[in-house]
């Protein structure tokens, strides 16, 4: 068994290997891999690690270089995704070798932190914890529309808000969305810093084949936005943001996602397996610390219910460099897991699903 990086002529073989991994959103991990190879500005063959047996890939792992906000600092990090081993070869330590090789390469390339989002068996949070990763247990929020809003709308209130779909060609609105994202995410550890190249690719690098991307304008100015997809057959708000005075506008926008549609594009993405009224009966929201939004959602008749969520797993690949960048002193004999537990409480982390690898 040979562990190495991908050769340029092996991309089709790698994608074919991942086609065996069917995702719940109606596509395969191979489809996602092809999209990443075409659109991710950080993608390269050197960031794909494979296990080869008899000249054929039998396991694979991708690294996605990103800058993560941690305690107000931008940390050069590597996201691990597409971790897959042929079922008949699992349990032989191949995935562990891939992960270790990838982390060694990250350290050499100047990355200080590795992050992944554990999923279903066998790549569970427990799998990564046994290999030196620290998993953040946290909560997601389930949003449901009540039969009656907590308050009645005032005359002309609806006219104050204009909800518009956002596309890559909407330069003016997208520029406002970028500003909102930078302001809203800057104080939240765990979010990805996006440059213009990542923003240009964001319409293609999705957690599902199709998404809804909406912005809400008030008085001609964009004040909030939201992105949503079907993830694991559930309507999931994959990212949102607002300016300081945009809580009501964002709540109104989120409430609109819970309204059934006659021709629902997200139902089409699910191959008609679910009707619009069922799909939009609730939505999953990432954990967030926005009290103003919570209150505004209640005013719109939207109730929130917490739900446990193992959000991410971290591993320090350059402990000294990471601590130095944060200007944090290491305690005697403190390892990467100990440092992460000390400085990053679970309720202080926000991970937008749209950024997951």
XYZ file of N, CA, C and O in Angstrom, residues 141 184 188 240 242 244 246-248 250-251 285 287-299 302 304 347:
112
model
N -30.073 24.814 16.026
C -31.389 25.316 16.406
C -32.408 24.877 15.366
O -32.177 25.042 14.164
N -20.357 40.556 10.254
C -21.111 39.655 11.123
C -20.262 38.477 11.576
O -20.398 37.995 12.707
N -16.825 36.108 15.306
C -17.245 34.738 15.613
C -16.155 33.754 15.211
O -15.840 33.604 14.039
N -25.872 32.980 7.271
C -26.680 34.184 7.286
C -25.866 35.320 7.888
O -24.790 35.109 8.467
N -26.252 39.886 9.044
C -27.041 41.115 9.034
C -26.181 42.276 9.508
O -25.189 42.090 10.230
N -26.106 45.759 11.864
C -26.542 45.929 13.246
C -28.033 46.200 13.368
O -28.689 45.735 14.306
N -30.384 45.177 11.284
C -31.106 44.317 10.356
C -31.743 43.083 10.960
O -32.094 42.145 10.232
N -31.953 43.053 12.287
C -32.511 41.853 12.914
C -33.916 41.557 12.410
O -34.245 40.408 12.069
N -34.773 42.575 12.351
C -36.139 42.360 11.872
C -36.156 41.910 10.418
O -36.935 41.030 10.030
N -33.755 40.302 8.777
C -33.255 38.932 8.676
C -34.300 37.946 9.158
O -34.498 36.882 8.555
N -35.000 38.271 10.234
C -36.060 37.387 10.737
C -37.158 37.224 9.698
O -37.675 36.120 9.479
N -30.891 25.652 11.848
C -30.048 26.841 11.846
C -28.763 26.530 12.596
O -28.807 25.889 13.656
N -25.691 26.985 15.178
C -25.649 27.652 16.474
C -25.200 29.098 16.287
O -24.311 29.394 15.492
N -25.828 30.009 17.002
C -25.481 31.420 16.865
C -25.771 32.136 18.175
O -26.488 31.628 19.042
N -25.206 33.328 18.330
C -25.332 34.071 19.583
C -25.917 35.450 19.321
O -25.394 36.459 19.782
N -27.009 35.487 18.568
C -27.622 36.745 18.146
C -28.969 36.895 18.855
O -30.000 36.422 18.370
N -28.952 37.534 20.009
C -30.175 37.685 20.789
C -31.204 38.529 20.035
O -32.409 38.244 20.062
N -30.728 39.564 19.343
C -31.648 40.404 18.584
C -32.404 39.617 17.538
O -33.611 39.821 17.334
N -31.728 38.681 16.878
C -32.387 37.852 15.869
C -33.381 36.904 16.531
O -34.486 36.690 16.005
N -33.013 36.322 17.666
C -33.916 35.411 18.363
C -35.230 36.109 18.709
O -36.322 35.564 18.503
N -35.126 37.327 19.225
C -36.330 38.091 19.580
C -37.140 38.424 18.328
O -38.373 38.293 18.312
N -36.459 38.835 17.265
C -37.155 39.192 16.026
C -37.859 37.985 15.421
O -38.955 38.104 14.862
N -37.246 36.799 15.524
C -37.887 35.580 15.026
C -39.161 35.289 15.816
O -40.185 34.890 15.242
N -39.120 35.481 17.114
C -40.322 35.274 17.926
C -41.429 36.224 17.506
O -42.600 35.853 17.449
N -41.067 37.450 17.168
C -42.064 38.421 16.707
C -42.698 37.993 15.386
O -43.826 38.371 15.075
N -41.835 32.615 14.827
C -40.896 31.506 14.633
C -40.308 31.130 15.979
O -39.688 31.954 16.661
N -37.762 28.708 18.309
C -36.481 28.007 18.175
C -36.359 26.939 19.249
O -36.775 27.147 20.404
N -19.522 27.150 23.134
C -20.517 28.168 22.825
C -19.909 29.403 22.168
O -20.611 30.356 21.850
